[in-house]
Coordinates of C-alpha atoms in Angstrom, one line a residue:
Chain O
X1 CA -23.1 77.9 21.2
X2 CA -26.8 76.8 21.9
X3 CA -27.7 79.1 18.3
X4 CA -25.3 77.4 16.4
X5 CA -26.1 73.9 17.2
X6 CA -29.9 74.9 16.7
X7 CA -28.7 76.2 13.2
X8 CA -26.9 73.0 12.1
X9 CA -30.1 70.8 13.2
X10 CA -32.5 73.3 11.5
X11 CA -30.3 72.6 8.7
X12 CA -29.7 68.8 9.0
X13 CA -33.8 69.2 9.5
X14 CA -34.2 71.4 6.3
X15 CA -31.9 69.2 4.5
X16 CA -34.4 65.1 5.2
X17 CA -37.7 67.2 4.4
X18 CA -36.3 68.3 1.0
X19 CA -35.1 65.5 0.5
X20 CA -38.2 62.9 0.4
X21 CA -39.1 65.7 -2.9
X22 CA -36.8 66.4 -5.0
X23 CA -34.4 63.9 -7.6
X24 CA -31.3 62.6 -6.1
X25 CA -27.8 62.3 -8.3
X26 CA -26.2 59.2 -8.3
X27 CA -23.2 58.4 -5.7
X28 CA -19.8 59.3 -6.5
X29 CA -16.8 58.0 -5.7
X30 CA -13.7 59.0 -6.5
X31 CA -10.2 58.6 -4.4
X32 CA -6.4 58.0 -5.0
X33 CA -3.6 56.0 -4.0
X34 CA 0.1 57.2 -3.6
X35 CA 3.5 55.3 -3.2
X36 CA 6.9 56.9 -3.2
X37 CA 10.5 56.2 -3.1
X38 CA 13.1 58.9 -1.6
X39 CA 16.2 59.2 -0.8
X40 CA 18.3 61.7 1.6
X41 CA 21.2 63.0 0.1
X42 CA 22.7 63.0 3.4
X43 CA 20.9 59.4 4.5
X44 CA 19.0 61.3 7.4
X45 CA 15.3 60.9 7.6
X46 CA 15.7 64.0 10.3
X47 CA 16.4 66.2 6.9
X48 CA 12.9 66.2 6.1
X49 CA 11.4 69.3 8.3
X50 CA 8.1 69.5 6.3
X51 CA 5.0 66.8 6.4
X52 CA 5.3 63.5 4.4
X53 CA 7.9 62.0 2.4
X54 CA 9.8 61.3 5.5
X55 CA 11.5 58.2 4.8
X56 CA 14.9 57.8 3.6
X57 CA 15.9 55.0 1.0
X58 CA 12.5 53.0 1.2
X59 CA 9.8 52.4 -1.1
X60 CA 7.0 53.8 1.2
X61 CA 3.1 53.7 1.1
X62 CA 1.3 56.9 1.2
X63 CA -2.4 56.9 1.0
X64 CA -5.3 55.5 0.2
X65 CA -8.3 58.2 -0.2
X66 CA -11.3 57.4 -0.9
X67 CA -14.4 59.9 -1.1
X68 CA -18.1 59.9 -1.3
X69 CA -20.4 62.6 -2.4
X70 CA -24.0 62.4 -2.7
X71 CA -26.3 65.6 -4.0
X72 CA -30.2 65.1 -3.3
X73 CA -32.1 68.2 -4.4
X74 CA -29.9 71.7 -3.0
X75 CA -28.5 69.4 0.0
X76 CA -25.3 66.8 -0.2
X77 CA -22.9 65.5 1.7
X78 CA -19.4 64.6 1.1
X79 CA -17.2 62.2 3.3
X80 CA -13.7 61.4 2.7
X81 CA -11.6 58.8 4.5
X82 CA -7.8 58.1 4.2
X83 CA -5.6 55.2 5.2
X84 CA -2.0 54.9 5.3
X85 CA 1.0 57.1 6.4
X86 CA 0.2 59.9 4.6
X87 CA -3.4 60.0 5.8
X88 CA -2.6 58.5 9.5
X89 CA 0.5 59.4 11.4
X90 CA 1.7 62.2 9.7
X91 CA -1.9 63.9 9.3
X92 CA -3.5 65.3 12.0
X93 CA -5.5 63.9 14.0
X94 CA -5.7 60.4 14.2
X95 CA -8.5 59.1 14.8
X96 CA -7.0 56.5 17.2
X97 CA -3.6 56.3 19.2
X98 CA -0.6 55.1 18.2
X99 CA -1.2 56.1 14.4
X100 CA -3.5 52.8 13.6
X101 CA -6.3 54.0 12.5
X102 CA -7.7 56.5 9.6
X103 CA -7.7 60.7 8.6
X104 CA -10.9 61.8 8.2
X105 CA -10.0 64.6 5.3
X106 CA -13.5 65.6 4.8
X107 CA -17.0 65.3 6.7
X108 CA -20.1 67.8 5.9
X109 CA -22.9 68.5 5.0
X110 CA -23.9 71.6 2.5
X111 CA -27.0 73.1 1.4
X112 CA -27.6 75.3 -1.5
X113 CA -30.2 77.9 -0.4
X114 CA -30.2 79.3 -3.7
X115 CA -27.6 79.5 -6.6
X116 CA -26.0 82.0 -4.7
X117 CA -25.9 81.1 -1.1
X118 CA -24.9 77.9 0.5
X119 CA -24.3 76.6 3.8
X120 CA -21.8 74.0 4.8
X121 CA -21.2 72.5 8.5
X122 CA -19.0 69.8 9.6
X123 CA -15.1 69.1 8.7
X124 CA -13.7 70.1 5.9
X125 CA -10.5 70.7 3.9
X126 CA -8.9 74.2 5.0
X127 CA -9.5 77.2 3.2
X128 CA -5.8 78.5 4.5
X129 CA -3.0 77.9 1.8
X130 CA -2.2 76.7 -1.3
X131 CA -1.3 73.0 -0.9
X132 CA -3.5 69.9 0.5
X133 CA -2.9 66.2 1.9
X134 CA -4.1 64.8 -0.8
X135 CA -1.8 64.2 -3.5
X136 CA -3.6 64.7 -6.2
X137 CA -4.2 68.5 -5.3
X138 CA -0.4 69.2 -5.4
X139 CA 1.7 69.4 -8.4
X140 CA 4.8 69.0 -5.8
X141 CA 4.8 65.9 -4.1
X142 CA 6.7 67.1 -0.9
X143 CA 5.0 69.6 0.9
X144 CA 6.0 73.2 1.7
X145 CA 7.3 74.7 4.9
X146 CA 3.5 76.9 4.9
X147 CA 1.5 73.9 4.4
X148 CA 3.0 72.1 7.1
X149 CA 2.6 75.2 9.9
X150 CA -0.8 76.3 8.7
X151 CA -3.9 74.2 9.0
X152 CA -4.8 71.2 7.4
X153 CA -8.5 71.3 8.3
X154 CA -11.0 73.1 9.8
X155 CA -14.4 71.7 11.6
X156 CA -17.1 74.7 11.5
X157 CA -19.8 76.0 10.1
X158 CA -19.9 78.4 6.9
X159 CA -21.9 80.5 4.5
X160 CA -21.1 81.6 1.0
X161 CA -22.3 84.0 -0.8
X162 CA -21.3 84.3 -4.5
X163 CA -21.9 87.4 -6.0
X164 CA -20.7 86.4 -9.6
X165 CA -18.6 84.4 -11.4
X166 CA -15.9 87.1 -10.2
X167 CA -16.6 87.3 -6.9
X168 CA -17.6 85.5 -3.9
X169 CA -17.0 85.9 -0.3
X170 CA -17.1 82.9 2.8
X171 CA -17.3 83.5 6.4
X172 CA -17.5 81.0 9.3
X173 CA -17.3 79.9 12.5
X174 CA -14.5 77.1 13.6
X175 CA -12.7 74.6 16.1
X176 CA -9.7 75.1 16.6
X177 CA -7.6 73.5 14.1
X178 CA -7.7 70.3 13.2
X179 CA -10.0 68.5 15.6
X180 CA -12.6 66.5 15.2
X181 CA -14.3 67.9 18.4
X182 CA -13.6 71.2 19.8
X183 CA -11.0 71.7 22.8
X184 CA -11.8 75.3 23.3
X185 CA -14.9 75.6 21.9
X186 CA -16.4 77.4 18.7
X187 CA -13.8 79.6 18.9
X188 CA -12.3 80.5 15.9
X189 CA -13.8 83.1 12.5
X190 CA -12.5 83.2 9.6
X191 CA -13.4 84.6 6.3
X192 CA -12.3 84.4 2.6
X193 CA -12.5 86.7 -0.4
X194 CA -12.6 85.2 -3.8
X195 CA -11.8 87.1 -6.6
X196 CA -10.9 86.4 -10.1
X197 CA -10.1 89.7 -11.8
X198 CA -9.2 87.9 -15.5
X199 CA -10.0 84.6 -17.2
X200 CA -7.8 82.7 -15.6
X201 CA -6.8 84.1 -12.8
X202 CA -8.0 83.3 -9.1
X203 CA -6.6 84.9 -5.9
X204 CA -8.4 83.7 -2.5
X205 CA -7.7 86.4 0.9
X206 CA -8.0 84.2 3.7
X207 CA -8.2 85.5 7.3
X208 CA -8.5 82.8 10.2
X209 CA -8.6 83.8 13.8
X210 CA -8.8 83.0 16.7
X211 CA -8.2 79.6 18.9
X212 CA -4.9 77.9 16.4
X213 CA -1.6 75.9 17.0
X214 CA 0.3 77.4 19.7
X215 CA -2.5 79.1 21.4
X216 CA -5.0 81.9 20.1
X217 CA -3.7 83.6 17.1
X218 CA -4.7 85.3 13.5
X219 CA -3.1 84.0 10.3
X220 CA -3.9 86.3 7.3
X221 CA -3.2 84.3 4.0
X222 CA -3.2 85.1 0.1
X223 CA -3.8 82.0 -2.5
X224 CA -3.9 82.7 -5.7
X225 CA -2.6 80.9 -9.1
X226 CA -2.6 82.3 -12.7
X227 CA -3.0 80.3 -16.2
X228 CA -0.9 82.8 -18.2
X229 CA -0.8 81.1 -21.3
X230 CA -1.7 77.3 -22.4
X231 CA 1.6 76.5 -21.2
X232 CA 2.3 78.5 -18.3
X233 CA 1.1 78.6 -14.8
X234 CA 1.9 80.8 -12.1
X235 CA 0.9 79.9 -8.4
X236 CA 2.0 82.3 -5.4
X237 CA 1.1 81.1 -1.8
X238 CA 1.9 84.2 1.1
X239 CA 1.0 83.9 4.4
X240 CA 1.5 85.4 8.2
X241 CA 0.8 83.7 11.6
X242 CA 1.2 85.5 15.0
X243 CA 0.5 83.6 18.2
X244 CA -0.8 86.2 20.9
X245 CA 1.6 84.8 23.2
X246 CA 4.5 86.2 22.1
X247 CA 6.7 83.4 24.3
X248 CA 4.9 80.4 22.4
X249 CA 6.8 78.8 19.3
X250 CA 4.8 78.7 16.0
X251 CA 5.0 82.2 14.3
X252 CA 5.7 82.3 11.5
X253 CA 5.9 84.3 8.1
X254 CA 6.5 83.1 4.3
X255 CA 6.2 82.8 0.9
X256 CA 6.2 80.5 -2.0
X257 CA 5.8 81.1 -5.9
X258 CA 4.8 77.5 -7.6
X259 CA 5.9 78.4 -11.9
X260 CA 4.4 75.4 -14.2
X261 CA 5.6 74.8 -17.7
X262 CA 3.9 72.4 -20.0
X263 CA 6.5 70.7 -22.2
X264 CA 4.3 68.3 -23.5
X265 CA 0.8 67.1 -23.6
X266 CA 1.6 64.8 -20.9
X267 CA 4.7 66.3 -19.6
X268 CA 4.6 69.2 -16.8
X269 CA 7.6 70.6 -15.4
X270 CA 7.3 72.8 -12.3
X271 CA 9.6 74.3 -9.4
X272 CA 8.5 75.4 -6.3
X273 CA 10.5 78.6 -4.4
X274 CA 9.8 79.1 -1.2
X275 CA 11.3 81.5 2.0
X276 CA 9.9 80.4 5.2
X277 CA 10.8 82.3 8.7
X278 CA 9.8 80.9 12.5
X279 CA 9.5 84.1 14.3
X280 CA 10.8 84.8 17.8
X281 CA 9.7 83.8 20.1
X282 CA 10.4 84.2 24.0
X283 CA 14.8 84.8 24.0
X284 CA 14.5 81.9 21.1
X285 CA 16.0 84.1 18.0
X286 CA 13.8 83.9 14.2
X287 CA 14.9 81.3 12.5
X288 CA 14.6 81.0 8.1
X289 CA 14.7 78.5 5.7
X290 CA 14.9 79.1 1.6
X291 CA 13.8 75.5 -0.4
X292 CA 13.9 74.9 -3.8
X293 CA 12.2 72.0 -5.2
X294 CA 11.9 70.9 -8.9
X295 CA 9.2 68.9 -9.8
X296 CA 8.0 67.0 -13.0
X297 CA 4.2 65.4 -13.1
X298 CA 4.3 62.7 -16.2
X299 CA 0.5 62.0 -17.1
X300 CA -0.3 58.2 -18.2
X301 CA -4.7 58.0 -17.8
X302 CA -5.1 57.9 -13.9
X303 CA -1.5 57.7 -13.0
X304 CA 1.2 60.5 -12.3
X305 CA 4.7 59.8 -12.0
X306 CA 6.1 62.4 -9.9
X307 CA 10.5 62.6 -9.8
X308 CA 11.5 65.2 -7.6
X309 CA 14.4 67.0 -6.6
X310 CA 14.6 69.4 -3.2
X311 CA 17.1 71.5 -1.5
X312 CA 16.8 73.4 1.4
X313 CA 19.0 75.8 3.2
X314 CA 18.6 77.5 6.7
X315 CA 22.0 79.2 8.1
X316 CA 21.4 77.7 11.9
X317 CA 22.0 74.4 10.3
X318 CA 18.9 72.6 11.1
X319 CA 19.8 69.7 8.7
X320 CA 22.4 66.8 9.6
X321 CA 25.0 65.6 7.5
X322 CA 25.8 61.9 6.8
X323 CA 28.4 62.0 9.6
X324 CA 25.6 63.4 11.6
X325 CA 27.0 66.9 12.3
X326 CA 24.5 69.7 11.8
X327 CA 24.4 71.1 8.6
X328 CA 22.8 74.4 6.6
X329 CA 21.9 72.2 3.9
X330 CA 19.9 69.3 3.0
X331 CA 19.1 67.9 -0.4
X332 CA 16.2 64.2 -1.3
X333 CA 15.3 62.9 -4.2
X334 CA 12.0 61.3 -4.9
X335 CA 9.9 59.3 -7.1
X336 CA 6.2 59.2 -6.4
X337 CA 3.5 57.2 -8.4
X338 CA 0.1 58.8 -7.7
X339 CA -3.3 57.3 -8.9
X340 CA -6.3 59.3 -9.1
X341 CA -9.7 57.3 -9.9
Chain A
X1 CA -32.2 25.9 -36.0
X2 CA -28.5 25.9 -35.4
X3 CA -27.9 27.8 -39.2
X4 CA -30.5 30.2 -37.7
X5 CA -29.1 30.9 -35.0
X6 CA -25.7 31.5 -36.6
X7 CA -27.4 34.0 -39.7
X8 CA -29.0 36.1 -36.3
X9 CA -25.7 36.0 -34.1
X10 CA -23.8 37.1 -36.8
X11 CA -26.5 39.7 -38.4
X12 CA -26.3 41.1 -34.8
X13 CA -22.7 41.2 -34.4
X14 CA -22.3 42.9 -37.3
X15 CA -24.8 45.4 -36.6
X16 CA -22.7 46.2 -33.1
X17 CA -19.7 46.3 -35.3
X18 CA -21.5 48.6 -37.3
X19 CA -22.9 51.3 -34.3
X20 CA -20.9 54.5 -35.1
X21 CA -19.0 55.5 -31.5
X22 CA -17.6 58.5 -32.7
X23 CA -17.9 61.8 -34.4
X24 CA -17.0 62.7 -37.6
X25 CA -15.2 65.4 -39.3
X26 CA -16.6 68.2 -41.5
X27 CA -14.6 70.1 -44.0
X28 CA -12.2 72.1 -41.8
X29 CA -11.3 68.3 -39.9
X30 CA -13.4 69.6 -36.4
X31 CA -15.6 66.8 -35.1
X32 CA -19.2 67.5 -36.1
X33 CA -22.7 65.7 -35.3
X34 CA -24.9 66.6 -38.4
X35 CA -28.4 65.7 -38.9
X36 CA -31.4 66.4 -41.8
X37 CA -34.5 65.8 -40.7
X38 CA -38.0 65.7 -42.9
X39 CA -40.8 66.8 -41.0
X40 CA -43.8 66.3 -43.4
X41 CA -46.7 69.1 -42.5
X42 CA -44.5 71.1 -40.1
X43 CA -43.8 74.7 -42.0
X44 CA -40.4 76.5 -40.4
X45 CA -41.7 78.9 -38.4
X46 CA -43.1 76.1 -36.0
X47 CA -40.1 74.4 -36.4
X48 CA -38.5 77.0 -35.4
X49 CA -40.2 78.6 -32.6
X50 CA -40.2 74.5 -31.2
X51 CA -36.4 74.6 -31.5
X52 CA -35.8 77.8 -29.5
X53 CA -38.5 76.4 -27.0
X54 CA -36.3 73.3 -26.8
X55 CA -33.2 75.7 -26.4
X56 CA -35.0 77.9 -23.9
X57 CA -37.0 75.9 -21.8
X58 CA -36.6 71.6 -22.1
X59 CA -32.9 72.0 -22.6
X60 CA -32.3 75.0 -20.4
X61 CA -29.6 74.0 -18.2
X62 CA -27.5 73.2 -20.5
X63 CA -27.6 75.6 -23.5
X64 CA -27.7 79.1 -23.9
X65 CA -29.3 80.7 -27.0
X66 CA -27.1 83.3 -28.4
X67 CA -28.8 84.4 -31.6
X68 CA -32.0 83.1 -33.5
X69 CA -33.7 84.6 -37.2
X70 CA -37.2 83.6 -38.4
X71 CA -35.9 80.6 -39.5
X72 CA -32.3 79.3 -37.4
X73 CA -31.2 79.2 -34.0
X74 CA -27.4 79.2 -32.4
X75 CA -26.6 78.2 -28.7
X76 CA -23.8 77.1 -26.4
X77 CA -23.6 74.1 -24.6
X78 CA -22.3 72.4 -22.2
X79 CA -22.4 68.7 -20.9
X80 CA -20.6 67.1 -17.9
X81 CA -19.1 63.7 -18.6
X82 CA -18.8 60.7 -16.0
X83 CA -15.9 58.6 -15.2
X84 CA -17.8 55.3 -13.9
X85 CA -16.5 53.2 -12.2
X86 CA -18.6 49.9 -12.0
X87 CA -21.8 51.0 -10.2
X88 CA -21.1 55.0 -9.8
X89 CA -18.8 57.7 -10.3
X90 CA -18.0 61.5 -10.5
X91 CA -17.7 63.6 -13.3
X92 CA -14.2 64.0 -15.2
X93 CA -14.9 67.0 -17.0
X94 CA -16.8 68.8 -19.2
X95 CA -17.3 69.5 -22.9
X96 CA -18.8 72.9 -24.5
X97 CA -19.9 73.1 -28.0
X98 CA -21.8 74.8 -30.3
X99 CA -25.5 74.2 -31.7
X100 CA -26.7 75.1 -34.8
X101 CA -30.4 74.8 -36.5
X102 CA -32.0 76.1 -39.6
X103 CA -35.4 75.2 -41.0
X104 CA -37.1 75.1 -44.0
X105 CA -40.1 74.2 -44.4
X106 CA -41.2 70.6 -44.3
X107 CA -37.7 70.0 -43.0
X108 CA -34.8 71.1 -41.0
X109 CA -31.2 70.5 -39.8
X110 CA -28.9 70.8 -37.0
X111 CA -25.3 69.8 -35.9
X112 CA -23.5 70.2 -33.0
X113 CA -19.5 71.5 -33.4
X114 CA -16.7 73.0 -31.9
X115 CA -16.4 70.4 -29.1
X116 CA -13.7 71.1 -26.2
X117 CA -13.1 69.6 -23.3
X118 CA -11.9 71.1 -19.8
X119 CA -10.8 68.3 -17.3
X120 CA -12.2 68.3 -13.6
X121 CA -10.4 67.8 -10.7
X122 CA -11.5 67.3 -7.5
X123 CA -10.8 70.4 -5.1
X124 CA -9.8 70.4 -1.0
X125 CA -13.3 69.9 -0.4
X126 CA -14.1 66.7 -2.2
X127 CA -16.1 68.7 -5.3
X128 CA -15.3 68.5 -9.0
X129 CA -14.2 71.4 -10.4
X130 CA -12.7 72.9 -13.6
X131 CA -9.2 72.4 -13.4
X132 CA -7.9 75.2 -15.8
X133 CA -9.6 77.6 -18.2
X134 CA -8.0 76.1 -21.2
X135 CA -10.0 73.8 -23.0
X136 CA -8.7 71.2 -25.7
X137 CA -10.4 70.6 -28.9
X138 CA -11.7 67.1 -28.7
X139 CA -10.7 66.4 -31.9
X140 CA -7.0 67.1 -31.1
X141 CA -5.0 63.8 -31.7
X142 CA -3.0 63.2 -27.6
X143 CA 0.0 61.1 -27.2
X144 CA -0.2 57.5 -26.4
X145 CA -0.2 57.6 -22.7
X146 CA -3.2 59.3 -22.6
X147 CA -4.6 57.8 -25.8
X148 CA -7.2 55.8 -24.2
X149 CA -8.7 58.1 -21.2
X150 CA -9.0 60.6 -24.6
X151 CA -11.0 57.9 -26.5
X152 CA -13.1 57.3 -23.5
X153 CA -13.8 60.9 -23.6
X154 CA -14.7 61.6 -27.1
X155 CA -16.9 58.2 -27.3
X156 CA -18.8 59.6 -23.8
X157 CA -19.0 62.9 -25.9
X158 CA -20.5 61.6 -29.0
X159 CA -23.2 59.4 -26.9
X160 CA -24.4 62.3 -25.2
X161 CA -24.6 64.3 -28.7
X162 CA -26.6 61.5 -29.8
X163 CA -29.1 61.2 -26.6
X164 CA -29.0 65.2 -27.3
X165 CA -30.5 64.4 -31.0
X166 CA -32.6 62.1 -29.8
X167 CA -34.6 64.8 -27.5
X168 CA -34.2 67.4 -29.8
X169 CA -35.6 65.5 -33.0
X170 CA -38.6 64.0 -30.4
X171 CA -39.2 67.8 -28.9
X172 CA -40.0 68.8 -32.5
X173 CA -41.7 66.5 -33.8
X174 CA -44.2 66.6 -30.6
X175 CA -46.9 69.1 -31.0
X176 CA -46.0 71.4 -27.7
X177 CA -48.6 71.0 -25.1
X178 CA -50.6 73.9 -24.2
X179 CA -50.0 75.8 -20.6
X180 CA -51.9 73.8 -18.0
X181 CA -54.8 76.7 -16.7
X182 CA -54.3 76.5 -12.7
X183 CA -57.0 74.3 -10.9
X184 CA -59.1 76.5 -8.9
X185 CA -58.5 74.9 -5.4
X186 CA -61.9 73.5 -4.3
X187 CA -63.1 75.0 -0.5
X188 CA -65.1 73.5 2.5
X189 CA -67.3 75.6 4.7
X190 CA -68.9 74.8 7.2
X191 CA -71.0 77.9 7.7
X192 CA -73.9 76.3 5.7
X193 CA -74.7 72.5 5.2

């Protein structure tokens, strides 16, 4: 522990001597804000099983996010704040009880050794899955069953080393998942492989293990998405999650494949398939949900409309119908306006 | 006074009106920045071995050479361009192009063509990025809902091809300073008085 906090200092150290000598870029700021409407086709809120767009007939807030980034020589920082729903309650953690306060989605500090090596400690997006908090990295505006069981961030320290434009490999040391401050120590690694065999094409192997939800566990991951044609996009998301306690809920095992066509210049259409499976667990049998979610994004300068149909299906009838007896099925419908600036 | 005034306010309004903001086309309707430049006194092979300096060296990090004769030079670029937003901002993409010289002697030309844009997006980790590998042609006309954020772009685009002249036309018109010869560090002893 003692070697890695001397690291970061050395680092932090490094990073103010540098910095007194070499040009600095100006300040950036970027950021979005989100609102959405939804309704349950079943008017049940309890139909919604994955993170955000939770309400039910309301025109609800999501987000404000707003980011700064700041690049002084090889060394910058980025920090990235978000209030609102989407950012406070229903992220985790928050910074303050109750759900009043703010998400902090991003918090480091990187240096660039050399073109091909960088270091980066503090808190920082994940580097497990293919979907993000932030609106503006989705094309779907509900999440899927993986992003909502894997991590949403990671606090650690990590190198990267890029080989080549093809290649490029990251390894690190963690929290455990989504804290600010470690509850069980530095006690996570977790690596990822980058490759991108053709223009175009990027596929990510993530490995993360080690102190997680539910315990200590390893969740291997592949990310990868494909620009086919001008058109066409493919994205696939696959992941696997064992707990070591095999009594202790939260293993799980999925898929998802994200196919994007372009209709238009401004016009996107996109469906997202996805099986999902909580593994046993204790006497407690697997349990699997399919979803199906059809998505358009309608570009106007900074602002995305985003309508949205979903339906999901798990034969242990999770859902509730209107009546509110259980149900296998659930179906929402959404409109989201997201800003990006 | 006041008639003066009025002659200078509107002699400088119309010069404003007048300030070109975007490219124009050449034959085969691609946006193209063309320049002819007579440099009295400068023959073409120092024009030319200026302009792959320029290429090579002042403008480095942003073009690539990828052929040069005795007397022309090609290379790739690529500039970032800013979204501001009142006092800062982050980048919104970038646009690559293509850079073409020839010289003769006593003067030379050069235009910059082939501009395409990639959009950035900003990744999980708060850093712009390329959001696909498909680039658009910046001449290529968008629907209205975008029509203005595609103006923005194309203006941004033509103002850095026209700081990009700017260097490159003051780079070879500026004789090229010889190597600076290392000072020989200057050393105290104290062995002798």
């Amino acid at each position: 522990m003692k070697k890695i906090l001397t690291a970061i200092f050395a680092m932090a150290s490094t990073t103010c001597a540098l910095a007194q000598e070499t040009p600095t870029s100006p300040l950036e700021i970027s950021g979005s804000v989100d609102t959405y409407f939804k309704y349950d086709f079943a008017k049940d809120p309890r139909n919604a099983k994955t993170s955000f767009v939770t309400d039910h007939n309301s025109v609800s807030l999501g987000m404000i996010d707003i980011a700064l980034k700041k690049k002084t020589g090889k060394a910058s920082f980025v920090g990235e704040l978000s209030f609102g729903p989407r950012g406070q309650t229903q992220s985790i953690p928050d910074a303050a009880a109750a759900g009043s306060s703010f998400n902090i989605q991003n918090l480091y500090v990187n240096y660039d050794f050399t073109d091909e090596f960088s270091m980066t400690a503090g808190y920082m997006g994940t580097f497990i899955g293919y979907e993000v908090i932030s609106p503006v990295g989705n094309f779907n505006y509900s999440t899927s069953y993986l992003f909502t069981n894997g991590p949403f961030q990671n606090a650690g320290i990590k190198a990267t080393y890029k080989f080549s434009d093809k290649v490029s490999l990251m390894a690190g040391l963690f929290n455990d998942w989504n804290v600010y401050s470690a509850s069980r120590g530095v006690s996570a690694i977790g690596g990822q492989l980058m490759v991108a065999p053709v223009e175009g094409w990027t596929a990510y192997l993530n490995v993360l293990s080690g102190a997680g939800f539910g315990g200590y566990g390893t969740i291997e991951d592949l990310t990868t998405s494909y620009q086919i044609t001008d058109k066409f996009k493919l994205g696939l998301n696959a992941a696997n999650y064992d707990i070591k306690d095999s009594n202790v809920f939260g293993s799980y095992i999925g898929a998802a494949l994200y196919p994007q066509y372009a209709v238009a210049d401004a016009v996107t259409l996109g469906l997202r398939g996805e099986y999902f499976q909580y593994k046993k667990y204790g006497t407690t049998p697997k349990t699997s949900f399919t979803a199906v979610t059809f998505t358009a994004n309608i570009k106007a300068g900074g602002l995305t409309f985003i309508p949205e149909v979903r339906l999901d299906h798990n034969s242990d009838k999770p859902f509730y119908k209107e009546s509110g007896a259980i149900a296998p099925n659930a179906g929402q419908f959404s409109l989201a306006a997201v800003y990006a600036f | 006074m006041r008639s003066i005034l009025v002659v200078l306010f509107s002699i400088c309004s119309l010069c404003l009106f007048a300030q070109q903001k975007n490219f124009s086309k050449d034959d085969q309707g691609k946006f193209i920045y063309y320049k002819v430049v007579d440099s009295v006194n400068l023959n073409k092979q120092v024009l030319t071995s200026r302009a792959s300096k320029f290429v090579n060296d002042f403008y480095k990090k942003q073009l690539k050479q990828s052929s040069a004769t005795d007397s022309s030079v090609l290379a790739t670029g690529k500039v970032v361009i800013d979204k501001t937003l009142l006092v800062a901002g982050h980048p919104s993409g970038e646009v690559s192009y293509q850079f073409i010289f020839e010289a003769r002697d006593d003067k030379y030309r050069f235009w910059l063509t082939d501009f395409s844009f990639v959009p950035y997006k900003r990744d999980r980790y708060g850093n712009f990025v390329a959001s696909t590998t498909i680039s658009t042609p910046l001449e290529k006309p968008v629907g209205k809902l975008n029509a203005g954020e595609w103006t923005a772009i194309q203006e941004s685009a033509y103002s850095k091809a026209v700081k990009f002249a700017e260097d490159f036309r003051k780079y070879l018109a500026t004789e090229l300073p010889a190597q600076p010869k290392p000072k020989k560090t200057e050393t105290i002893s104290t062995k002798k008085w």
